[in-house]
């Protein structure tokens, strides 16, 4: 089993982060056999399909460029013109073939490991020039695998070639009895299909090599348990760091919550252990909303901010506990508390009118009814 430099066994499958890091470094699964098979197959098939048009283009080029007048023979510039035009004709004729091969080469390269460009992989490394390390790669397990694949390709393609020649020998020998043009067409067909069949054997090699390369890539990226723990610490942070982050998040949330207290219509208290801040705008809210809540020290801070902002404080222990335990921050109160909160807000709005307009001072309702399912007695 694979081991790292510390001698620990790599028993854990690579994580998504390790796979992403490897891809950024250019370490992705690649199969040269798949690339060779695709390029060779597409190239051979393209040549067979395009052989007639290529032959016609070559024949036309030779008939046009190899027939020269006396003046052209003794004119050096004319010879260069004929050469350039001939090369251009051949290049244009072969352009579709080149495009097919280039597309096959690109697709086969990214089919297995995806598209990846890594500056680190392109950086020259002096250790790759070391003869000693080169010998180690040659005589390693991977070198042995490459040797076995090379021998398998040689035997497979060689065996198929011998078999094709043996089975097609009579067809080749019968060509001498045919007309010249007919024999050439027949020979082109025999050679074309024979080459296609021979290159098709590369599919077998690629079908074996692709799963092996995927398995080898995962095996090389396997991790020890210590590496897995270190990565978790790196990605998720150390426990003390995470605790500090959570503490800062709580402090930020409390500061934001305290900023909402001056906007409240009323603060309902326990009176000392709990405090909740409620806001109700009949034009924009279908129910009262909880702006802030807290217990003990947080409740004391809410009361302090409310006093400084002149927000009314109302003692109602049962209702304060019910709202605290059954309503989330910045959420509307449950429907079961509508009646109790409505009576409380009516008192608050009357108190606000009394302070601005005068008149009889309103009295706080003696009994704010809280349903049993919302009661949370101390």
JSON list of N, CA, C and O in Angstrom, two decimals, residues 217-263:
[
{"chain": "A", "resi": 217, "resn": "UNK", "atom": "N", "xyz": [-4.43, 7.54, -10.96]},
{"chain": "A", "resi": 217, "resn": "UNK", "atom": "CA", "xyz": [-4.52, 8.94, -10.53]},
{"chain": "A", "resi": 217, "resn": "UNK", "atom": "C", "xyz": [-5.10, 9.03, -9.12]},
{"chain": "A", "resi": 217, "resn": "UNK", "atom": "O", "xyz": [-4.56, 9.77, -8.27]},
{"chain": "A", "resi": 218, "resn": "UNK", "atom": "N", "xyz": [-6.18, 8.30, -8.86]},
{"chain": "A", "resi": 218, "resn": "UNK", "atom": "CA", "xyz": [-6.76, 8.30, -7.51]},
{"chain": "A", "resi": 218, "resn": "UNK", "atom": "C", "xyz": [-5.80, 7.71, -6.49]},
{"chain": "A", "resi": 218, "resn": "UNK", "atom": "O", "xyz": [-5.70, 8.19, -5.36]},
{"chain": "A", "resi": 219, "resn": "UNK", "atom": "N", "xyz": [-5.07, 6.66, -6.89]},
{"chain": "A", "resi": 219, "resn": "UNK", "atom": "CA", "xyz": [-4.13, 6.04, -5.95]},
{"chain": "A", "resi": 219, "resn": "UNK", "atom": "C", "xyz": [-3.01, 6.99, -5.56]},
{"chain": "A", "resi": 219, "resn": "UNK", "atom": "O", "xyz": [-2.60, 7.06, -4.40]},
{"chain": "A", "resi": 220, "resn": "UNK", "atom": "N", "xyz": [-2.49, 7.75, -6.54]},
{"chain": "A", "resi": 220, "resn": "UNK", "atom": "CA", "xyz": [-1.41, 8.68, -6.24]},
{"chain": "A", "resi": 220, "resn": "UNK", "atom": "C", "xyz": [-1.87, 9.83, -5.34]},
{"chain": "A", "resi": 220, "resn": "UNK", "atom": "O", "xyz": [-1.06, 10.38, -4.60]},
{"chain": "A", "resi": 221, "resn": "UNK", "atom": "N", "xyz": [-3.15, 10.17, -5.42]},
{"chain": "A", "resi": 221, "resn": "UNK", "atom": "CA", "xyz": [-3.65, 11.29, -4.62]},
{"chain": "A", "resi": 221, "resn": "UNK", "atom": "C", "xyz": [-4.26, 10.85, -3.29]},
{"chain": "A", "resi": 221, "resn": "UNK", "atom": "O", "xyz": [-4.79, 11.70, -2.56]},
{"chain": "A", "resi": 222, "resn": "UNK", "atom": "N", "xyz": [-4.20, 9.57, -2.98]},
{"chain": "A", "resi": 222, "resn": "UNK", "atom": "CA", "xyz": [-4.73, 9.10, -1.70]},
{"chain": "A", "resi": 222, "resn": "UNK", "atom": "C", "xyz": [-4.01, 9.80, -0.55]},
{"chain": "A", "resi": 222, "resn": "UNK", "atom": "O", "xyz": [-2.86, 10.23, -0.66]},
{"chain": "A", "resi": 223, "resn": "UNK", "atom": "N", "xyz": [-4.70, 9.89, 0.58]},
{"chain": "A", "resi": 223, "resn": "UNK", "atom": "CA", "xyz": [-4.19, 10.65, 1.72]},
{"chain": "A", "resi": 223, "resn": "UNK", "atom": "C", "xyz": [-4.08, 9.76, 2.95]},
{"chain": "A", "resi": 223, "resn": "UNK", "atom": "O", "xyz": [-4.83, 8.79, 3.10]},
{"chain": "A", "resi": 224, "resn": "UNK", "atom": "N", "xyz": [-3.14, 10.14, 3.82]},
{"chain": "A", "resi": 224, "resn": "UNK", "atom": "CA", "xyz": [-3.09, 9.51, 5.13]},
{"chain": "A", "resi": 224, "resn": "UNK", "atom": "C", "xyz": [-4.13, 10.18, 6.02]},
{"chain": "A", "resi": 224, "resn": "UNK", "atom": "O", "xyz": [-4.66, 11.24, 5.70]},
{"chain": "A", "resi": 225, "resn": "UNK", "atom": "N", "xyz": [-4.43, 9.54, 7.13]},
{"chain": "A", "resi": 225, "resn": "UNK", "atom": "CA", "xyz": [-5.41, 10.13, 8.05]},
{"chain": "A", "resi": 225, "resn": "UNK", "atom": "C", "xyz": [-4.91, 11.46, 8.62]},
{"chain": "A", "resi": 225, "resn": "UNK", "atom": "O", "xyz": [-5.71, 12.37, 8.85]},
{"chain": "A", "resi": 226, "resn": "UNK", "atom": "N", "xyz": [-3.59, 11.56, 8.81]},
{"chain": "A", "resi": 226, "resn": "UNK", "atom": "CA", "xyz": [-3.03, 12.82, 9.30]},
{"chain": "A", "resi": 226, "resn": "UNK", "atom": "C", "xyz": [-3.19, 13.92, 8.27]},
{"chain": "A", "resi": 226, "resn": "UNK", "atom": "O", "xyz": [-3.53, 15.07, 8.61]},
{"chain": "A", "resi": 227, "resn": "UNK", "atom": "N", "xyz": [-2.95, 13.60, 7.01]},
{"chain": "A", "resi": 227, "resn": "UNK", "atom": "CA", "xyz": [-3.14, 14.59, 5.94]},
{"chain": "A", "resi": 227, "resn": "UNK", "atom": "C", "xyz": [-4.60, 15.02, 5.86]},
{"chain": "A", "resi": 227, "resn": "UNK", "atom": "O", "xyz": [-4.90, 16.19, 5.61]},
{"chain": "A", "resi": 228, "resn": "UNK", "atom": "N", "xyz": [-5.52, 14.07, 6.07]},
{"chain": "A", "resi": 228, "resn": "UNK", "atom": "CA", "xyz": [-6.94, 14.41, 6.05]},
{"chain": "A", "resi": 228, "resn": "UNK", "atom": "C", "xyz": [-7.30, 15.34, 7.19]},
{"chain": "A", "resi": 228, "resn": "UNK", "atom": "O", "xyz": [-8.03, 16.32, 7.00]},
{"chain": "A", "resi": 229, "resn": "UNK", "atom": "N", "xyz": [-6.76, 15.06, 8.38]},
{"chain": "A", "resi": 229, "resn": "UNK", "atom": "CA", "xyz": [-7.02, 15.94, 9.53]},
{"chain": "A", "resi": 229, "resn": "UNK", "atom": "C", "xyz": [-6.43, 17.32, 9.30]},
{"chain": "A", "resi": 229, "resn": "UNK", "atom": "O", "xyz": [-7.05, 18.35, 9.63]},
{"chain": "A", "resi": 230, "resn": "UNK", "atom": "N", "xyz": [-5.21, 17.37, 8.75]},
{"chain": "A", "resi": 230, "resn": "UNK", "atom": "CA", "xyz": [-4.57, 18.67, 8.50]},
{"chain": "A", "resi": 230, "resn": "UNK", "atom": "C", "xyz": [-5.36, 19.48, 7.49]},
{"chain": "A", "resi": 230, "resn": "UNK", "atom": "O", "xyz": [-5.50, 20.70, 7.64]},
{"chain": "A", "resi": 231, "resn": "UNK", "atom": "N", "xyz": [-5.90, 18.81, 6.49]},
{"chain": "A", "resi": 231, "resn": "UNK", "atom": "CA", "xyz": [-6.69, 19.53, 5.48]},
{"chain": "A", "resi": 231, "resn": "UNK", "atom": "C", "xyz": [-7.98, 20.06, 6.08]},
{"chain": "A", "resi": 231, "resn": "UNK", "atom": "O", "xyz": [-8.41, 21.17, 5.78]},
{"chain": "A", "resi": 232, "resn": "UNK", "atom": "N", "xyz": [-8.60, 19.26, 6.95]},
{"chain": "A", "resi": 232, "resn": "UNK", "atom": "CA", "xyz": [-9.82, 19.73, 7.60]},
{"chain": "A", "resi": 232, "resn": "UNK", "atom": "C", "xyz": [-9.54, 20.95, 8.47]},
{"chain": "A", "resi": 232, "resn": "UNK", "atom": "O", "xyz": [-10.32, 21.90, 8.50]},
{"chain": "A", "resi": 233, "resn": "UNK", "atom": "N", "xyz": [-8.39, 20.94, 9.17]},
{"chain": "A", "resi": 233, "resn": "UNK", "atom": "CA", "xyz": [-8.03, 22.10, 9.97]},
{"chain": "A", "resi": 233, "resn": "UNK", "atom": "C", "xyz": [-7.78, 23.31, 9.08]},
{"chain": "A", "resi": 233, "resn": "UNK", "atom": "O", "xyz": [-8.13, 24.44, 9.42]},
{"chain": "A", "resi": 234, "resn": "UNK", "atom": "N", "xyz": [-7.17, 23.06, 7.93]},
{"chain": "A", "resi": 234, "resn": "UNK", "atom": "CA", "xyz": [-6.84, 24.17, 7.03]},
{"chain": "A", "resi": 234, "resn": "UNK", "atom": "C", "xyz": [-8.09, 24.77, 6.41]},
{"chain": "A", "resi": 234, "resn": "UNK", "atom": "O", "xyz": [-8.20, 25.99, 6.27]},
{"chain": "A", "resi": 235, "resn": "UNK", "atom": "N", "xyz": [-9.04, 23.91, 6.03]},
{"chain": "A", "resi": 235, "resn": "UNK", "atom": "CA", "xyz": [-10.24, 24.40, 5.36]},
{"chain": "A", "resi": 235, "resn": "UNK", "atom": "C", "xyz": [-11.28, 24.93, 6.35]},
{"chain": "A", "resi": 235, "resn": "UNK", "atom": "O", "xyz": [-11.93, 25.94, 6.09]},
{"chain": "A", "resi": 236, "resn": "UNK", "atom": "N", "xyz": [-11.45, 24.24, 7.47]},
{"chain": "A", "resi": 236, "resn": "UNK", "atom": "CA", "xyz": [-12.47, 24.63, 8.43]},
{"chain": "A", "resi": 236, "resn": "UNK", "atom": "C", "xyz": [-11.92, 25.51, 9.55]},
{"chain": "A", "resi": 236, "resn": "UNK", "atom": "O", "xyz": [-12.68, 26.17, 10.25]},
{"chain": "A", "resi": 237, "resn": "UNK", "atom": "N", "xyz": [-10.60, 25.51, 9.71]},
{"chain": "A", "resi": 237, "resn": "UNK", "atom": "CA", "xyz": [-10.01, 26.33, 10.77]},
{"chain": "A", "resi": 237, "resn": "UNK", "atom": "C", "xyz": [-9.84, 25.54, 12.05]},
{"chain": "A", "resi": 237, "resn": "UNK", "atom": "O", "xyz": [-10.53, 24.56, 12.32]},
{"chain": "A", "resi": 238, "resn": "UNK", "atom": "N", "xyz": [-8.91, 25.97, 12.88]},
{"chain": "A", "resi": 238, "resn": "UNK", "atom": "CA", "xyz": [-8.69, 25.33, 14.16]},
{"chain": "A", "resi": 238, "resn": "UNK", "atom": "C", "xyz": [-9.85, 25.63, 15.09]},
{"chain": "A", "resi": 238, "resn": "UNK", "atom": "O", "xyz": [-10.52, 26.65, 14.96]},
{"chain": "A", "resi": 239, "resn": "UNK", "atom": "N", "xyz": [-10.11, 24.73, 16.08]},
{"chain": "A", "resi": 239, "resn": "UNK", "atom": "CA", "xyz": [-11.27, 24.93, 16.97]},
{"chain": "A", "resi": 239, "resn": "UNK", "atom": "C", "xyz": [-11.25, 26.28, 17.67]},
{"chain": "A", "resi": 239, "resn": "UNK", "atom": "O", "xyz": [-12.29, 26.93, 17.78]},
{"chain": "A", "resi": 240, "resn": "UNK", "atom": "N", "xyz": [-10.06, 26.73, 18.13]},
{"chain": "A", "resi": 240, "resn": "UNK", "atom": "CA", "xyz": [-10.02, 28.01, 18.83]},
{"chain": "A", "resi": 240, "resn": "UNK", "atom": "C", "xyz": [-10.31, 29.16, 17.88]},
{"chain": "A", "resi": 240, "resn": "UNK", "atom": "O", "xyz": [-10.93, 30.17, 18.26]},
{"chain": "A", "resi": 241, "resn": "UNK", "atom": "N", "xyz": [-9.86, 29.02, 16.61]},
{"chain": "A", "resi": 241, "resn": "UNK", "atom": "CA", "xyz": [-10.15, 30.07, 15.63]},
{"chain": "A", "resi": 241, "resn": "UNK", "atom": "C", "xyz": [-11.64, 30.10, 15.31]},
{"chain": "A", "resi": 241, "resn": "UNK", "atom": "O", "xyz": [-12.25, 31.18, 15.22]},
{"chain": "A", "resi": 242, "resn": "UNK", "atom": "N", "xyz": [-12.23, 28.92, 15.10]},
{"chain": "A", "resi": 242, "resn": "UNK", "atom": "CA", "xyz": [-13.66, 28.87, 14.82]},
{"chain": "A", "resi": 242, "resn": "UNK", "atom": "C", "xyz": [-14.47, 29.42, 15.98]},
{"chain": "A", "resi": 242, "resn": "UNK", "atom": "O", "xyz": [-15.48, 30.11, 15.79]},
{"chain": "A", "resi": 243, "resn": "UNK", "atom": "N", "xyz": [-14.02, 29.11, 17.23]},
{"chain": "A", "resi": 243, "resn": "UNK", "atom": "CA", "xyz": [-14.73, 29.65, 18.39]},
{"chain": "A", "resi": 243, "resn": "UNK", "atom": "C", "xyz": [-14.66, 31.16, 18.43]},
{"chain": "A", "resi": 243, "resn": "UNK", "atom": "O", "xyz": [-15.66, 31.82, 18.75]},
{"chain": "A", "resi": 244, "resn": "UNK", "atom": "N", "xyz": [-13.49, 31.70, 18.11]},
{"chain": "A", "resi": 244, "resn": "UNK", "atom": "CA", "xyz": [-13.34, 33.16, 18.09]},
{"chain": "A", "resi": 244, "resn": "UNK", "atom": "C", "xyz": [-14.21, 33.78, 17.01]},
{"chain": "A", "resi": 244, "resn": "UNK", "atom": "O", "xyz": [-14.83, 34.83, 17.21]},
{"chain": "A", "resi": 245, "resn": "UNK", "atom": "N", "xyz": [-14.29, 33.12, 15.83]},
{"chain": "A", "resi": 245, "resn": "UNK", "atom": "CA", "xyz": [-15.13, 33.63, 14.74]},
{"chain": "A", "resi": 245, "resn": "UNK", "atom": "C", "xyz": [-16.59, 33.63, 15.15]},
{"chain": "A", "resi": 245, "resn": "UNK", "atom": "O", "xyz": [-17.32, 34.60, 14.91]},
{"chain": "A", "resi": 246, "resn": "UNK", "atom": "N", "xyz": [-17.03, 32.53, 15.80]},
{"chain": "A", "resi": 246, "resn": "UNK", "atom": "CA", "xyz": [-18.43, 32.48, 16.25]},
{"chain": "A", "resi": 246, "resn": "UNK", "atom": "C", "xyz": [-18.71, 33.56, 17.28]},
{"chain": "A", "resi": 246, "resn": "UNK", "atom": "O", "xyz": [-19.78, 34.18, 17.28]},
{"chain": "A", "resi": 247, "resn": "UNK", "atom": "N", "xyz": [-17.72, 33.82, 18.17]},
{"chain": "A", "resi": 247, "resn": "UNK", "atom": "CA", "xyz": [-17.91, 34.87, 19.16]},
{"chain": "A", "resi": 247, "resn": "UNK", "atom": "C", "xyz": [-18.05, 36.24, 18.49]},
{"chain": "A", "resi": 247, "resn": "UNK", "atom": "O", "xyz": [-18.92, 37.04, 18.85]},
{"chain": "A", "resi": 248, "resn": "UNK", "atom": "N", "xyz": [-17.20, 36.51, 17.51]},
{"chain": "A", "resi": 248, "resn": "UNK", "atom": "CA", "xyz": [-17.28, 37.78, 16.80]},
{"chain": "A", "resi": 248, "resn": "UNK", "atom": "C", "xyz": [-18.60, 37.91, 16.04]},
{"chain": "A", "resi": 248, "resn": "UNK", "atom": "O", "xyz": [-19.20, 38.99, 15.98]},
{"chain": "A", "resi": 249, "resn": "UNK", "atom": "N", "xyz": [-19.07, 36.80, 15.48]},
{"chain": "A", "resi": 249, "resn": "UNK", "atom": "CA", "xyz": [-20.34, 36.82, 14.78]},
{"chain": "A", "resi": 249, "resn": "UNK", "atom": "C", "xyz": [-21.49, 37.13, 15.73]},
{"chain": "A", "resi": 249, "resn": "UNK", "atom": "O", "xyz": [-22.41, 37.89, 15.39]},
{"chain": "A", "resi": 250, "resn": "UNK", "atom": "N", "xyz": [-21.44, 36.53, 16.93]},
{"chain": "A", "resi": 250, "resn": "UNK", "atom": "CA", "xyz": [-22.48, 36.81, 17.92]},
{"chain": "A", "resi": 250, "resn": "UNK", "atom": "C", "xyz": [-22.45, 38.28, 18.33]},
{"chain": "A", "resi": 250, "resn": "UNK", "atom": "O", "xyz": [-23.50, 38.92, 18.48]},
{"chain": "A", "resi": 251, "resn": "UNK", "atom": "N", "xyz": [-21.22, 38.80, 18.52]},
{"chain": "A", "resi": 251, "resn": "UNK", "atom": "CA", "xyz": [-21.11, 40.20, 18.92]},
{"chain": "A", "resi": 251, "resn": "UNK", "atom": "C", "xyz": [-21.64, 41.13, 17.83]},
{"chain": "A", "resi": 251, "resn": "UNK", "atom": "O", "xyz": [-22.33, 42.11, 18.12]},
{"chain": "A", "resi": 252, "resn": "UNK", "atom": "N", "xyz": [-21.34, 40.82, 16.57]},
{"chain": "A", "resi": 252, "resn": "UNK", "atom": "CA", "xyz": [-21.85, 41.64, 15.47]},
{"chain": "A", "resi": 252, "resn": "UNK", "atom": "C", "xyz": [-23.36, 41.56, 15.39]},
{"chain": "A", "resi": 252, "resn": "UNK", "atom": "O", "xyz": [-24.05, 42.57, 15.15]},
{"chain": "A", "resi": 253, "resn": "UNK", "atom": "N", "xyz": [-23.90, 40.35, 15.58]},
{"chain": "A", "resi": 253, "resn": "UNK", "atom": "CA", "xyz": [-25.35, 40.18, 15.54]},
{"chain": "A", "resi": 253, "resn": "UNK", "atom": "C", "xyz": [-26.02, 40.97, 16.66]},
{"chain": "A", "resi": 253, "resn": "UNK", "atom": "O", "xyz": [-27.08, 41.59, 16.46]},
{"chain": "A", "resi": 254, "resn": "UNK", "atom": "N", "xyz": [-25.40, 40.95, 17.85]},
{"chain": "A", "resi": 254, "resn": "UNK", "atom": "CA", "xyz": [-25.97, 41.70, 18.98]},
{"chain": "A", "resi": 254, "resn": "UNK", "atom": "C", "xyz": [-25.92, 43.20, 18.72]},
{"chain": "A", "resi": 254, "resn": "UNK", "atom": "O", "xyz": [-26.86, 43.93, 19.06]},
{"chain": "A", "resi": 255, "resn": "UNK", "atom": "N", "xyz": [-24.81, 43.67, 18.11]},
{"chain": "A", "resi": 255, "resn": "UNK", "atom": "CA", "xyz": [-24.73, 45.10, 17.81]},
{"chain": "A", "resi": 255, "resn": "UNK", "atom": "C", "xyz": [-25.81, 45.51, 16.81]},
{"chain": "A", "resi": 255, "resn": "UNK", "atom": "O", "xyz": [-26.44, 46.56, 16.96]},
{"chain": "A", "resi": 256, "resn": "UNK", "atom": "N", "xyz": [-26.01, 44.67, 15.78]},
{"chain": "A", "resi": 256, "resn": "UNK", "atom": "CA", "xyz": [-27.07, 44.98, 14.81]},
{"chain": "A", "resi": 256, "resn": "UNK", "atom": "C", "xyz": [-28.44, 44.97, 15.48]},
{"chain": "A", "resi": 256, "resn": "UNK", "atom": "O", "xyz": [-29.30, 45.79, 15.18]},
{"chain": "A", "resi": 257, "resn": "UNK", "atom": "N", "xyz": [-28.62, 43.99, 16.41]},
{"chain": "A", "resi": 257, "resn": "UNK", "atom": "CA", "xyz": [-29.89, 43.90, 17.10]},
{"chain": "A", "resi": 257, "resn": "UNK", "atom": "C", "xyz": [-30.12, 45.13, 17.99]},
{"chain": "A", "resi": 257, "resn": "UNK", "atom": "O", "xyz": [-31.23, 45.67, 18.03]},
{"chain": "A", "resi": 258, "resn": "UNK", "atom": "N", "xyz": [-29.06, 45.58, 18.67]},
{"chain": "A", "resi": 258, "resn": "UNK", "atom": "CA", "xyz": [-29.20, 46.76, 19.53]},
{"chain": "A", "resi": 258, "resn": "UNK", "atom": "C", "xyz": [-29.53, 48.01, 18.72]},
{"chain": "A", "resi": 258, "resn": "UNK", "atom": "O", "xyz": [-30.21, 48.91, 19.20]},
{"chain": "A", "resi": 259, "resn": "UNK", "atom": "N", "xyz": [-29.06, 48.06, 17.48]},
{"chain": "A", "resi": 259, "resn": "UNK", "atom": "CA", "xyz": [-29.38, 49.21, 16.63]},
{"chain": "A", "resi": 259, "resn": "UNK", "atom": "C", "xyz": [-30.86, 49.26, 16.27]},
{"chain": "A", "resi": 259, "resn": "UNK", "atom": "O", "xyz": [-31.37, 50.32, 15.89]},
{"chain": "A", "resi": 260, "resn": "UNK", "atom": "N", "xyz": [-31.54, 48.12, 16.38]},
{"chain": "A", "resi": 260, "resn": "UNK", "atom": "CA", "xyz": [-32.96, 48.07, 16.06]},
{"chain": "A", "resi": 260, "resn": "UNK", "atom": "C", "xyz": [-33.85, 48.45, 17.25]},
{"chain": "A", "resi": 260, "resn": "UNK", "atom": "O", "xyz": [-35.02, 48.76, 17.06]},
{"chain": "A", "resi": 261, "resn": "UNK", "atom": "N", "xyz": [-33.30, 48.41, 18.46]},
{"chain": "A", "resi": 261, "resn": "UNK", "atom": "CA", "xyz": [-34.11, 48.66, 19.66]},
{"chain": "A", "resi": 261, "resn": "UNK", "atom": "C", "xyz": [-34.75, 50.05, 19.63]},
{"chain": "A", "resi": 261, "resn": "UNK", "atom": "O", "xyz": [-35.95, 50.18, 19.95]},
{"chain": "A", "resi": 262, "resn": "UNK", "atom": "N", "xyz": [-34.05, 51.13, 19.26]},
{"chain": "A", "resi": 262, "resn": "UNK", "atom": "CA", "xyz": [-34.70, 52.45, 19.25]},
{"chain": "A", "resi": 262, "resn": "UNK", "atom": "C", "xyz": [-35.89, 52.54, 18.28]},
{"chain": "A", "resi": 262, "resn": "UNK", "atom": "O", "xyz": [-36.71, 53.44, 18.42]},
{"chain": "A", "resi": 263, "resn": "UNK", "atom": "N", "xyz": [-35.98, 51.63, 17.33]},
{"chain": "A", "resi": 263, "resn": "UNK", "atom": "CA", "xyz": [-37.08, 51.65, 16.37]},
{"chain": "A", "resi": 263, "resn": "UNK", "atom": "C", "xyz": [-38.33, 50.95, 16.91]},
{"chain": "A", "resi": 263, "resn": "UNK", "atom": "O", "xyz": [-39.39, 51.00, 16.28]}
]
